Coordinates of C-alpha atoms in Angstrom, one line a residue:
X1055 CA 5.8 24.5 -21.4
X1056 CA 8.0 23.6 -18.3
X1057 CA 5.0 24.2 -16.1
X1058 CA 2.8 22.0 -18.3
X1059 CA 5.5 19.2 -18.2
X1060 CA 5.5 19.5 -14.3
X1061 CA 1.7 19.4 -14.3
X1062 CA 1.5 16.1 -16.4
X1063 CA 4.0 14.4 -14.0
X1064 CA 2.0 15.6 -10.8
X1065 CA -1.3 14.4 -12.3
X1066 CA 0.3 11.0 -13.4
X1067 CA 1.7 10.6 -9.9
X1068 CA -1.6 11.4 -8.2
X1069 CA -3.3 8.7 -10.4
X1070 CA -0.7 6.1 -9.6
X1071 CA -1.0 7.0 -5.8
X1072 CA -4.8 6.9 -6.0
X1073 CA -4.8 3.5 -7.7
X1074 CA -2.1 2.3 -5.2
X1075 CA -4.4 3.4 -2.3
X1076 CA -7.3 1.3 -3.9
X1077 CA -5.0 -1.8 -4.2
X1078 CA -3.9 -1.4 -0.5
X1079 CA -7.5 -1.1 0.5
X1080 CA -8.1 -4.6 -1.0
X1081 CA -5.2 -5.8 0.9
X1082 CA -6.5 -4.3 4.0
X1083 CA -9.9 -5.9 3.5
X1084 CA -8.3 -9.5 3.0
X1085 CA -5.6 -9.3 5.8
X1086 CA -8.5 -8.1 8.0
X1087 CA -10.5 -10.9 7.0
X1088 CA -7.7 -13.4 7.9
X1089 CA -7.4 -11.7 11.3
X1090 CA -11.2 -11.9 11.9
X1091 CA -11.1 -15.6 11.0
X1092 CA -8.2 -16.0 13.5
X1093 CA -10.1 -14.1 16.4
X1094 CA -13.4 -15.9 15.7
X1095 CA -11.5 -19.3 15.8
X1096 CA -9.7 -18.4 19.0
X1097 CA -13.0 -17.7 20.6
X1098 CA -14.5 -21.0 19.6
X1099 CA -11.3 -22.8 21.1
X1100 CA -11.6 -20.9 24.3
X1101 CA -15.2 -21.7 24.6
X1102 CA -14.5 -25.5 24.0
X1103 CA -11.6 -25.7 26.4
X1104 CA -13.5 -23.8 29.0
X1105 CA -16.7 -25.8 28.8
X1106 CA -15.5 -29.2 27.5
X1107 CA -18.4 -29.0 25.1
X1108 CA -17.6 -29.5 21.3
X1109 CA -21.2 -28.8 19.8
X1110 CA -20.6 -26.6 16.6
X1111 CA -16.8 -26.7 17.1
X1112 CA -16.1 -28.7 14.0
X1113 CA -18.4 -26.6 11.9
X1114 CA -16.8 -23.5 13.0
X1115 CA -13.2 -24.9 12.3
X1116 CA -14.3 -25.9 8.9
X1117 CA -16.0 -22.8 8.0
X1118 CA -13.2 -20.7 9.3
X1119 CA -10.9 -22.7 7.1
X1120 CA -12.9 -22.0 4.1
X1121 CA -12.9 -18.3 4.8
X1122 CA -9.3 -18.3 5.6
X1123 CA -8.6 -19.9 2.1
X1124 CA -10.8 -17.4 0.4
X1125 CA -9.0 -14.5 1.8
X1126 CA -5.7 -15.8 0.9
X1127 CA -6.8 -16.3 -2.7
X1128 CA -8.3 -12.9 -3.1
X1129 CA -7.8 -11.2 -6.5
X1130 CA -7.6 -7.8 -8.1
X1131 CA -8.6 -7.8 -11.8
X1132 CA -8.2 -11.6 -11.9
X1133 CA -4.7 -11.4 -10.4
X1134 CA -4.0 -13.0 -7.0
X1135 CA -3.3 -10.3 -4.3
X1136 CA -1.0 -12.6 -2.3
X1137 CA 0.4 -14.4 -5.4
X1138 CA 4.0 -12.7 -5.4
X1139 CA 3.9 -12.3 -9.1
X1140 CA 2.4 -15.7 -9.7
X1141 CA -0.8 -16.0 -11.6
X1142 CA -2.1 -19.3 -10.1
X1143 CA -4.0 -19.8 -7.0
X1144 CA -1.3 -19.2 -4.0
X1145 CA -3.1 -21.4 -1.5
X1146 CA -4.2 -24.7 -3.0
X1147 CA -6.5 -26.5 -0.4
X1148 CA -10.2 -25.9 -0.9
X1149 CA -11.2 -27.8 2.4
X1150 CA -9.7 -28.7 5.7
X1151 CA -9.2 -32.2 4.6
X1152 CA -6.9 -31.0 1.8
X1153 CA -4.1 -29.7 4.1
X1154 CA -0.7 -31.3 3.5
X1155 CA 1.2 -32.7 6.3
X1156 CA 3.2 -29.7 6.5
X1157 CA 0.8 -26.8 5.4
X1158 CA 3.9 -24.7 4.1
X1159 CA 3.8 -27.1 1.2
X1160 CA 0.4 -25.8 0.1
X1161 CA 1.6 -22.3 -0.7
X1162 CA 2.8 -21.6 -4.2
X1163 CA 3.2 -17.9 -4.3
X1164 CA 6.2 -16.2 -5.5
X1165 CA 8.6 -13.6 -3.7
X1166 CA 8.1 -10.7 -6.0
X1167 CA 6.9 -7.3 -4.6
X1168 CA 5.2 -4.7 -6.8
X1169 CA 6.6 -1.0 -7.0
X1170 CA 4.7 2.1 -7.9
X1171 CA 6.4 5.5 -8.6
X1172 CA 4.4 8.0 -6.4
X1173 CA 6.8 11.0 -6.5
X1174 CA 9.8 12.5 -7.9
X1175 CA 12.5 9.9 -7.4
X1176 CA 10.1 8.0 -4.9
X1177 CA 9.1 4.4 -5.5
X1178 CA 6.8 2.7 -3.1
X1179 CA 7.2 -1.2 -2.7
X1180 CA 4.2 -3.1 -1.6
X1181 CA 2.5 -6.5 -1.5
X1182 CA 2.4 -9.5 0.8
X1183 CA 2.9 -13.2 -0.1
X1184 CA 0.2 -15.7 0.9
X1185 CA 2.8 -17.8 2.7
X1186 CA 4.1 -14.9 4.7
X1187 CA 0.4 -14.1 6.0
X1188 CA -1.1 -17.5 6.3
X1189 CA 1.5 -20.4 6.9
X1190 CA 1.3 -20.2 10.8
X1191 CA -2.4 -20.1 10.8
X1192 CA -2.6 -23.0 8.3
X1193 CA -0.5 -25.1 10.7
X1194 CA -3.1 -24.3 13.4
X1195 CA -5.9 -25.8 11.2
X1196 CA -3.7 -28.8 10.5
X1197 CA -3.4 -29.3 14.2
X1198 CA -7.1 -29.0 14.8
X1199 CA -7.8 -31.2 11.7
X1200 CA -5.6 -34.0 13.1
X1201 CA -7.4 -33.8 16.4
X1202 CA -10.8 -34.0 15.0
X1203 CA -13.6 -34.6 14.2
X1204 CA -14.9 -32.9 17.5
X1205 CA -18.3 -34.4 18.7
X1206 CA -20.6 -32.9 21.3
X1207 CA -18.2 -33.5 24.0
X1208 CA -14.4 -32.6 23.8
X1209 CA -12.2 -35.5 25.1
X1210 CA -9.3 -34.8 27.6
X1211 CA -6.8 -35.4 24.7
X1212 CA -8.7 -33.2 22.4
X1213 CA -8.9 -30.4 25.0
X1214 CA -5.1 -30.7 25.3
X1215 CA -4.7 -30.3 21.6
X1216 CA -7.0 -27.4 21.6
X1217 CA -4.9 -25.6 24.3
X1218 CA -1.7 -26.2 22.2
X1219 CA -3.6 -25.0 19.2
X1220 CA -4.7 -21.8 20.9
X1221 CA -1.1 -21.0 21.9
X1222 CA -0.2 -21.5 18.3
X1223 CA -2.8 -19.3 17.2
X1224 CA -2.0 -16.4 19.5
X1225 CA 1.5 -16.4 18.1
X1226 CA 0.3 -16.6 14.6
X1227 CA -2.0 -13.6 15.1
X1228 CA 0.9 -11.4 16.4
X1229 CA 2.4 -11.7 12.9
X1230 CA -0.9 -11.1 11.0
X1231 CA -1.4 -7.9 13.1
X1232 CA 2.0 -6.8 12.2
X1233 CA 1.5 -7.3 8.6
X1234 CA -1.9 -5.5 8.7
X1235 CA -0.3 -2.5 10.6
X1236 CA 2.4 -2.2 7.8
X1237 CA -0.2 -2.2 5.1
X1238 CA -2.1 0.4 7.1
X1239 CA 1.1 2.6 7.0
X1240 CA 1.3 2.3 3.4
X1241 CA -2.1 3.2 2.8
X1242 CA -1.6 6.3 4.7
X1243 CA 1.6 7.2 2.8
X1244 CA -0.3 6.6 -0.5
X1245 CA -3.1 8.9 0.5
X1246 CA -0.8 11.5 1.8
X1247 CA 1.2 11.4 -1.6
X1248 CA -1.8 11.6 -3.7
X1249 CA -3.2 14.6 -1.7
X1250 CA 0.2 16.5 -2.2
X1251 CA 0.2 15.5 -6.0
X1252 CA -3.2 16.9 -6.2
X1253 CA -2.0 20.2 -4.4
X1254 CA 1.0 20.6 -6.7
X1255 CA -1.3 20.2 -9.7
X1256 CA -3.6 23.0 -8.6
X1257 CA -0.7 25.3 -8.0
X1258 CA 0.8 24.6 -11.4
X1259 CA -2.7 25.0 -13.1
X1260 CA -2.9 28.4 -11.5
X1261 CA 0.7 29.3 -12.6
X1262 CA -0.3 28.2 -16.2
X1263 CA -3.6 30.0 -16.0
X1264 CA -1.9 33.4 -15.0
X1265 CA 0.5 33.0 -17.7
X1266 CA -2.0 32.0 -20.5
X1267 CA -4.8 34.0 -19.5
X1268 CA -3.0 37.3 -19.0
X1269 CA -4.1 40.6 -20.5
X1270 CA -2.2 40.9 -23.7
X1271 CA -2.3 44.8 -23.5
X1272 CA -1.0 44.7 -20.1
X1273 CA 1.8 42.1 -20.9
X1274 CA 2.9 44.3 -23.9
X1275 CA 3.1 47.5 -21.9
X1276 CA 5.2 45.7 -19.2
X1277 CA 7.5 44.2 -21.8
X1278 CA 7.9 47.6 -23.3
X1279 CA 8.7 49.1 -19.7
X1280 CA 11.1 46.3 -19.2
X1281 CA 12.9 46.8 -22.6
X1282 CA 13.3 50.5 -22.1
X1283 CA 14.8 49.9 -18.5
X1284 CA 17.2 47.2 -20.0
X1285 CA 18.3 49.5 -22.9
X1286 CA 18.9 52.2 -20.5
X1287 CA 21.1 50.0 -18.2
X1288 CA 23.0 49.0 -21.3
X1289 CA 23.6 52.5 -22.2
X1290 CA 24.9 53.6 -18.8
X1291 CA 27.1 50.4 -18.7
X1292 CA 28.5 51.4 -22.3
X1293 CA 29.2 55.0 -21.1
X1294 CA 30.8 53.8 -17.8
X1295 CA 33.0 51.1 -19.6
X1296 CA 34.4 53.8 -22.0
X1297 CA 35.6 56.1 -19.1
X1298 CA 39.3 55.9 -18.1
X1299 CA 40.3 56.4 -14.4
X1300 CA 41.2 60.2 -15.2
X1301 CA 37.6 60.7 -16.7
X1302 CA 36.1 59.2 -13.5
X1303 CA 38.0 61.2 -11.2
X1304 CA 37.1 64.4 -13.0

């Protein structure tokens, strides 16, 4: 019964760790998507700065923003991944022109973090808020929005703005990569814990199997032998306890 109780706990912990791994994979996809948007945007800025040509730049910025917003509003089973405990859309703007004067005002996520029991007395806290992930990049998009629209040729003033935006973007991407790395570490932890729980479950199943599938005749014989040995030890102990020091010396 004790082994079965332990087995139930290990199987439950394995299920939790596996589900957590799935959730963290969704985080990985969304955070990786934001990172890709930033990298692509950075390349577009570098090209425009270097050549002075703006053909396709405005479209690249607007498409990049749409993808950025979609990643920040990613969901799992109808619940925003980056909502921080809130059920509403954590990043409000749907297009570049909808950005507020301070893009930080466009984030409505909470600060809550989820916790999963993945082992004996071991809870793993996880989760990322939309504002934590996206505020710095949203400000880059705001800078670009204010400098646009960009035509076939980039003006001198626009080129200066693009340089400043690229510097902002580089700093923002450091934060995004750090968040992605931390999420990756949690993924590795969840995978390790799920594997260990499965291994413990297999061990406990073996213990239970050896106990429940034992040969009854062999068990009865072993019990009889153990009983005889125990009774003999009691008999010897009783005889020794009745002896006096004089009897012992004799």
